[in-house]
PDB file of C-alpha atoms in Angstrom:
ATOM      1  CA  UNK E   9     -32.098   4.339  14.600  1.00 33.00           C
ATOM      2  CA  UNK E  10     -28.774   3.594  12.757  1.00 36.00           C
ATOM      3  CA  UNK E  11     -28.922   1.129  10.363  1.00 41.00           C
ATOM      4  CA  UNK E  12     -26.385  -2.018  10.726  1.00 41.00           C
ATOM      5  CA  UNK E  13     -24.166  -1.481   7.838  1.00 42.00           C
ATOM      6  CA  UNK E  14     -23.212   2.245   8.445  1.00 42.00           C
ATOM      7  CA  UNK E  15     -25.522   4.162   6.066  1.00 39.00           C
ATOM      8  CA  UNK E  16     -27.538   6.345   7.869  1.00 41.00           C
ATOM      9  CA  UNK E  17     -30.693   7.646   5.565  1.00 39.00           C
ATOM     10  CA  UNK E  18     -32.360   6.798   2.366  1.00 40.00           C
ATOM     11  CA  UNK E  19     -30.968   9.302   0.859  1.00 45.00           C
ATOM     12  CA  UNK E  20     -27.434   8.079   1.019  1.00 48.00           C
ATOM     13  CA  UNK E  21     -28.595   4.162   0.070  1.00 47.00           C
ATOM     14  CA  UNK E  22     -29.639   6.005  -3.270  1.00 50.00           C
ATOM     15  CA  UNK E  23     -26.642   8.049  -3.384  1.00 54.00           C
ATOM     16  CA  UNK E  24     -24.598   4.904  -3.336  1.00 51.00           C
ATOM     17  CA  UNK E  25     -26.796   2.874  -5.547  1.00 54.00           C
ATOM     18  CA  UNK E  26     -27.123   5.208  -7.853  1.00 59.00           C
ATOM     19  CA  UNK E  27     -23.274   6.221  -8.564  1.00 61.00           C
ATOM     20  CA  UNK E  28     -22.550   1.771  -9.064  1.00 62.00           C
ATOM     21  CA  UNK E  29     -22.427   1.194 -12.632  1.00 72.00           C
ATOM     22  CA  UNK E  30     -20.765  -2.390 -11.776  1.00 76.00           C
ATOM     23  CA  UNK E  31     -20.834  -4.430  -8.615  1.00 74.00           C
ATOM     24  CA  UNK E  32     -17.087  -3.985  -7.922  1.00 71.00           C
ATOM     25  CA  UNK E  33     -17.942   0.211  -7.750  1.00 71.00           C
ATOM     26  CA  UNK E  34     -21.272  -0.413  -5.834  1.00 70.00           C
ATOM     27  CA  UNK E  35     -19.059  -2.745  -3.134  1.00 68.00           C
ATOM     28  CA  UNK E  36     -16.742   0.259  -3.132  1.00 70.00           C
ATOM     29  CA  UNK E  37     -18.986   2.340  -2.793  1.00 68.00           C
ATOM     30  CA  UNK E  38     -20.933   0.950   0.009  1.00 67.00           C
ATOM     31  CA  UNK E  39     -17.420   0.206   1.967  1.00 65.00           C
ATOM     32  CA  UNK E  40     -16.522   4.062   1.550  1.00 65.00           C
ATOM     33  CA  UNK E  41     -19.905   4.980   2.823  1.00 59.00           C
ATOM     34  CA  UNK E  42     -19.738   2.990   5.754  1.00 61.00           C
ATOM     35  CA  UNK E  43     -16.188   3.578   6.541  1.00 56.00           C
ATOM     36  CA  UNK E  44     -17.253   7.500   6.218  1.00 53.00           C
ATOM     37  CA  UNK E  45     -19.275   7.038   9.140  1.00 49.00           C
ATOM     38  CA  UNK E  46     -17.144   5.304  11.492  1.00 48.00           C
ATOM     39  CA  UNK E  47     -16.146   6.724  14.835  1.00 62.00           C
ATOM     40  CA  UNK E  48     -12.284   6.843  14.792  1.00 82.00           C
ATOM     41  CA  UNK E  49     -12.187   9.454  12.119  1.00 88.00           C
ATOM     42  CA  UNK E  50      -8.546  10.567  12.774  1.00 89.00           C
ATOM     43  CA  UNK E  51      -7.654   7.144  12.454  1.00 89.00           C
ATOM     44  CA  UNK E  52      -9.477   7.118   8.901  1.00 90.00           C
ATOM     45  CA  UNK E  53      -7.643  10.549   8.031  1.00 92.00           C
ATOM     46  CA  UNK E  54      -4.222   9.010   8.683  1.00 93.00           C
ATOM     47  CA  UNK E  55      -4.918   6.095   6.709  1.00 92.00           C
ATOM     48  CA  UNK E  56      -6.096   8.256   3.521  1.00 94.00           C
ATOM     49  CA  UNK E  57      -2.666  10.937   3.970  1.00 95.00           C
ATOM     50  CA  UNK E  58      -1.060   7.137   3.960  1.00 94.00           C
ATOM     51  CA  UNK E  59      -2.509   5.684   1.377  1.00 95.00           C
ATOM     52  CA  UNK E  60      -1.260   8.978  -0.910  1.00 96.00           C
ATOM     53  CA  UNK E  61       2.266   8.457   0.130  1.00 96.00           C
ATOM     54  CA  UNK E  62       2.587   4.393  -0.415  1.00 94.00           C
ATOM     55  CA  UNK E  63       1.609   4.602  -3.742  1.00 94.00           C
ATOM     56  CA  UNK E  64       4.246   7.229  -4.977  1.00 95.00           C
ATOM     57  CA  UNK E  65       6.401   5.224  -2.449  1.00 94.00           C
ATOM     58  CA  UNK E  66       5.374   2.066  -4.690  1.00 93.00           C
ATOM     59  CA  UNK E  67       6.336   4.263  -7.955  1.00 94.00           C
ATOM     60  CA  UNK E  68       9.792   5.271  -6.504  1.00 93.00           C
ATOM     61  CA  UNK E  69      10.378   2.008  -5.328  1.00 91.00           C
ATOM     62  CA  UNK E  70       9.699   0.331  -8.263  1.00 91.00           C
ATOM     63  CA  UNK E  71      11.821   3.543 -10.665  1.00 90.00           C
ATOM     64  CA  UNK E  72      14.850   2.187  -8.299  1.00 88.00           C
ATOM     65  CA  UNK E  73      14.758  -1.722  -8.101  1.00 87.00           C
ATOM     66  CA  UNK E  74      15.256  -2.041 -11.797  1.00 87.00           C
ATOM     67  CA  UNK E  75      18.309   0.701 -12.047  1.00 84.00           C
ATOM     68  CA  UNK E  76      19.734  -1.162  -8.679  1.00 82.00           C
ATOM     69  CA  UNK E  77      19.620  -4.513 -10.499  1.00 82.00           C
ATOM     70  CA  UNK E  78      21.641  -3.031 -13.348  1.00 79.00           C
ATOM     71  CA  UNK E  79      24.184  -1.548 -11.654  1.00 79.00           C
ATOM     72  CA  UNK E  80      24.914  -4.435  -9.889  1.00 75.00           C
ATOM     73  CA  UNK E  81      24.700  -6.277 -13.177  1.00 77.00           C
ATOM     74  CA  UNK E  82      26.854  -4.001 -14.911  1.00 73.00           C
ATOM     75  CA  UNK E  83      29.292  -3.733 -11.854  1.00 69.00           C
ATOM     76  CA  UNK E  84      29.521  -7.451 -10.687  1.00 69.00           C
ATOM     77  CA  UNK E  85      32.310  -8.183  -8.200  1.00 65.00           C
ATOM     78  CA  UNK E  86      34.129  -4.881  -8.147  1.00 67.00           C
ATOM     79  CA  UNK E  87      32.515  -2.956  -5.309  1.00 67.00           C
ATOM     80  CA  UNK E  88      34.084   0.587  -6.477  1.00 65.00           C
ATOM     81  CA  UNK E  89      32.714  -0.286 -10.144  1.00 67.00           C
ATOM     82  CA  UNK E  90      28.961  -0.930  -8.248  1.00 67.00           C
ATOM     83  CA  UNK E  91      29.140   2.522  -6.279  1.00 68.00           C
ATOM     84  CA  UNK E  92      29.608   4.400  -9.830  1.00 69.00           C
ATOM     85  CA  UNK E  93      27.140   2.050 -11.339  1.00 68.00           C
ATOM     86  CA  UNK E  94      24.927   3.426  -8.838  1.00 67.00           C
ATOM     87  CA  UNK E  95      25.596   6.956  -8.857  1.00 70.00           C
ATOM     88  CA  UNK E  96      25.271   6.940 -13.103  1.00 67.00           C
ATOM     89  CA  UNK E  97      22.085   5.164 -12.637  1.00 67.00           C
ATOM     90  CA  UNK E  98      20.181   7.453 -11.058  1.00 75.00           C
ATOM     91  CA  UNK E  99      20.001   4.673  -8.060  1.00 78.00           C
ATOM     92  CA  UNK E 100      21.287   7.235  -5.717  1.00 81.00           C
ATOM     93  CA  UNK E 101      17.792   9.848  -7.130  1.00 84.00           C
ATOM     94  CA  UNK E 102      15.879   7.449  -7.093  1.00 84.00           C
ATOM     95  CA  UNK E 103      17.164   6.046  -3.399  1.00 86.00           C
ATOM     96  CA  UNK E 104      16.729   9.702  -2.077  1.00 88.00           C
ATOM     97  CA  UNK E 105      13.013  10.155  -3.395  1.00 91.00           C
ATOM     98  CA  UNK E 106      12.316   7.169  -1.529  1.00 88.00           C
ATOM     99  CA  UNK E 107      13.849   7.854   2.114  1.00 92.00           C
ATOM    100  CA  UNK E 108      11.729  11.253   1.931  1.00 95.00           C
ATOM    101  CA  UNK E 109       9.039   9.245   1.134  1.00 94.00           C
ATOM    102  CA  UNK E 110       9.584   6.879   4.100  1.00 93.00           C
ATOM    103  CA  UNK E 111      10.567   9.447   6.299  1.00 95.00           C
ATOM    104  CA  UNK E 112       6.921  10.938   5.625  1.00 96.00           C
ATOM    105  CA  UNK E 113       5.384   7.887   6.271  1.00 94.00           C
ATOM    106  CA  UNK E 114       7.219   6.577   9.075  1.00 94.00           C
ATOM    107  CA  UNK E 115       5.740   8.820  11.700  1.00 95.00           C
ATOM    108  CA  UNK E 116       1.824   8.390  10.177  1.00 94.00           C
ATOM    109  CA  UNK E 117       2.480   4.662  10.608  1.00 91.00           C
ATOM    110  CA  UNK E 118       3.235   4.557  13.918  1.00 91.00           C
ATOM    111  CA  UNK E 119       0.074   6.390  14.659  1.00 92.00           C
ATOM    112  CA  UNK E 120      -1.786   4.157  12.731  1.00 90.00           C
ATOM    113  CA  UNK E 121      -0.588   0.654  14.308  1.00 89.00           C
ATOM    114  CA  UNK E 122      -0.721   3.305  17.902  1.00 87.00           C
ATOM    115  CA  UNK E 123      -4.621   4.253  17.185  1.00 85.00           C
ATOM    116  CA  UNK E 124      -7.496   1.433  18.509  1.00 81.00           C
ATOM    117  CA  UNK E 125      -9.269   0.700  15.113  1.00 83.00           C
ATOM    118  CA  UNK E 126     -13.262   0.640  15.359  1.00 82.00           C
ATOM    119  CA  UNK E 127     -14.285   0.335  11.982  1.00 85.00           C
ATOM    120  CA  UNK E 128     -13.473  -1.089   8.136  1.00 88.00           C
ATOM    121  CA  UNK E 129     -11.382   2.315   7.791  1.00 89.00           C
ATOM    122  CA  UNK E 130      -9.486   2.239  10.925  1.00 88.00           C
ATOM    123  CA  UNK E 131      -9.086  -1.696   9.472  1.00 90.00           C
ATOM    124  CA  UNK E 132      -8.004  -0.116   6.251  1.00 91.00           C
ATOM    125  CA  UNK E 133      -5.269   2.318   7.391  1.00 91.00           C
ATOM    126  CA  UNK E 134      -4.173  -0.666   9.628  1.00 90.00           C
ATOM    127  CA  UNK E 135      -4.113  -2.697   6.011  1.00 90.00           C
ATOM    128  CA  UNK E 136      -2.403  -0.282   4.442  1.00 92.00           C
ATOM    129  CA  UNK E 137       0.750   0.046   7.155  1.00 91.00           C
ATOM    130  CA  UNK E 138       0.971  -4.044   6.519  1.00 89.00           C
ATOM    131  CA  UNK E 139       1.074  -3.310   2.792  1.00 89.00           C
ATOM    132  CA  UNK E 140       3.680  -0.778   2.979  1.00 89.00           C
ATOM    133  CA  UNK E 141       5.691  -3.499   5.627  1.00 86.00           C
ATOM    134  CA  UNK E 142       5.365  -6.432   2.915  1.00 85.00           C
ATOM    135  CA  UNK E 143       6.836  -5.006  -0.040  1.00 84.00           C
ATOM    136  CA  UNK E 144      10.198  -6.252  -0.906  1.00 82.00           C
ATOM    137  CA  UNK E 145      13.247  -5.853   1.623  1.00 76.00           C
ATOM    138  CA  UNK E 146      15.884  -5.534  -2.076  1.00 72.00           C
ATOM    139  CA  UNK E 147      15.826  -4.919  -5.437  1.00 74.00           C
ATOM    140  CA  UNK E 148      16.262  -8.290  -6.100  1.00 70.00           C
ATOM    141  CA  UNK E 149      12.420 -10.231  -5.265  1.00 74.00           C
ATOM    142  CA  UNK E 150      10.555 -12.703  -6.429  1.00 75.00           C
ATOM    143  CA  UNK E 151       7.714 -10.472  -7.748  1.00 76.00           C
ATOM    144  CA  UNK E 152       5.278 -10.554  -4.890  1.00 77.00           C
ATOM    145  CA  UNK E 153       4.594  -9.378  -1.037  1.00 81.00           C
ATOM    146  CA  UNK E 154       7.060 -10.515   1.910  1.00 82.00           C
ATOM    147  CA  UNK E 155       4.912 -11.011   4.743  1.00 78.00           C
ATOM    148  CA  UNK E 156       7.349 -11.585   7.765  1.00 75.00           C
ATOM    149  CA  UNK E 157       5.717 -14.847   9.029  1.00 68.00           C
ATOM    150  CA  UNK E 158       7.006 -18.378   7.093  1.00 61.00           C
ATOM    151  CA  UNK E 159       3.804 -19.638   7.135  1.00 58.00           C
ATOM    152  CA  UNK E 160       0.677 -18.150   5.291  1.00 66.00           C
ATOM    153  CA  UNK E 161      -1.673 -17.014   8.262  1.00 67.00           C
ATOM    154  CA  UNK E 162      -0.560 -13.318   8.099  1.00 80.00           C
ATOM    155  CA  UNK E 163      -1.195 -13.484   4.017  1.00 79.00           C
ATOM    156  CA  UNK E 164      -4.271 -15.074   4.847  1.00 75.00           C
ATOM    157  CA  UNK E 165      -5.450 -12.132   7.217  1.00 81.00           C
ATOM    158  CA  UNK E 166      -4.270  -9.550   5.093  1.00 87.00           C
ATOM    159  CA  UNK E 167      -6.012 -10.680   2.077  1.00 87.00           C
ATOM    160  CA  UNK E 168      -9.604 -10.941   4.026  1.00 83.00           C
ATOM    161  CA  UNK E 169      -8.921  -7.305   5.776  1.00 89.00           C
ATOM    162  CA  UNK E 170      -8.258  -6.243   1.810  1.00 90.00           C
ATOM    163  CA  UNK E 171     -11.202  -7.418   0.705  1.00 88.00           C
ATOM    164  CA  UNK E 172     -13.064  -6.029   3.645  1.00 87.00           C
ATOM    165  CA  UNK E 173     -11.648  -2.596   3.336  1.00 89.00           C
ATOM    166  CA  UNK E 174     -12.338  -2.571  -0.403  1.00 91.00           C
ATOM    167  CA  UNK E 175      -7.726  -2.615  -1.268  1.00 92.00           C
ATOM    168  CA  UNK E 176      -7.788  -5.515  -3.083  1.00 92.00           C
ATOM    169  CA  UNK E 177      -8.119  -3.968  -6.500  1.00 94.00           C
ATOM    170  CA  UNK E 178      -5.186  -1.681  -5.008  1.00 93.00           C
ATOM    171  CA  UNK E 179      -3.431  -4.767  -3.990  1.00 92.00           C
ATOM    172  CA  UNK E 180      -3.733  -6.787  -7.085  1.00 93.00           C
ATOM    173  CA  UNK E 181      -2.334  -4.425  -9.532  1.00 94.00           C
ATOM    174  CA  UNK E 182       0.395  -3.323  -6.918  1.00 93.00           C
ATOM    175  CA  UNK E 183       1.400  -7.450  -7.285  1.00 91.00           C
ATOM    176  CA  UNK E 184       0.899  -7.413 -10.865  1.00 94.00           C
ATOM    177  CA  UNK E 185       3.762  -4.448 -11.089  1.00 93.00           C
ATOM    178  CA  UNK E 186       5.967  -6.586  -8.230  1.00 90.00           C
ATOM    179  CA  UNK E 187       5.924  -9.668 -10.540  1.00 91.00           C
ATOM    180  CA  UNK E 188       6.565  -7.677 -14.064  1.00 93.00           C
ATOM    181  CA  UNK E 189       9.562  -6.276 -12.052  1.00 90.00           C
ATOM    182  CA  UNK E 190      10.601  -9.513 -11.440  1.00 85.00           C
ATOM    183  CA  UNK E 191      10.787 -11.002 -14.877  1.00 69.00           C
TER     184      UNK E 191
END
């Protein structure tokens, strides 16, 4: 007999248990070991290649906003000015490392939001595609996620599948690096 939440012996209870030195790593750890046992395990697989990619997609993204903002800055109205600007910036490097990045990720997301999830980690590659979709649409943000909807119900869901999935850690210091980009 399985048990309910996904850990299947004694043995692995312990194993979690006993690698938790806090209650935030014993959560984590229990949410890994059940999402380790799910049954859409492809799903789970493209999540985790995913997951690798968004967050050196986060690092590029955030190397270019900054260098974007300054050429514009230092080019203001004078369009020919703003296309040097970029080129001396290292916008155009930095715009280059992150359309290889997208174009990596681009295909895995559309079998993610393609694949039926069945479990927290199917529910956490899912997250992590909506992640990748909220960040910023320019250089020029207010510091935090753009969900798509005007309201807050997508934010809303998001946040709960987060803290589900065990991201929220993930997503709190990705907003903490949005908003310092901002100032």
């Amino acid at each position: 007999m399985r048990c309910p939440v996904g850990i299947d012996n004694v043995n692995g209870v312990r194993s979690v248990l006993g690698s938790a030195r806090t209650m935030a790593q014993l959560h984590n750890a229990i949410i890994k070991q059940m999402m380790s046992t799910a049954t859409d395990a492809e799903l789970i697989a493209l999540g985790e290649r995913f997951e690798k990619i968004l967050l050196e997609y986060v690092d590029a993204w955030l190397a270019w906003a900054p260098l974007m903002r300054a050429a514009r800055a230092e080019a203001e109205s004078d369009l020919a000015g703003f296309t040097v600007a970029i080129q001396r910036g290292g916008c155009e490097a930095a715009q280059a490392r992150m359309s290889e990045l997208e174009n990596a990720m681009q295909p895995l997301a559309e079998e993610i939001i393609a694949a039926p999830a069945t479990s927290l980690g199917g529910l956490r590659a899912k997250a992590l595609v909506a992640l990748w979709e909220a960040l910023p649409a320019s250089a020029f943000h207010h510091g935090a996620f753009e969900f798509r909807d005007d309201g807050e119900a997508s934010r809303s869901l998001f946040d709960a599948v987060a803290e589900m999935t065990g991201l929220k850690p993930m997503v709190r210091e990705l907003e903490a690096r949005l908003a310092a980009d901002a100032e």
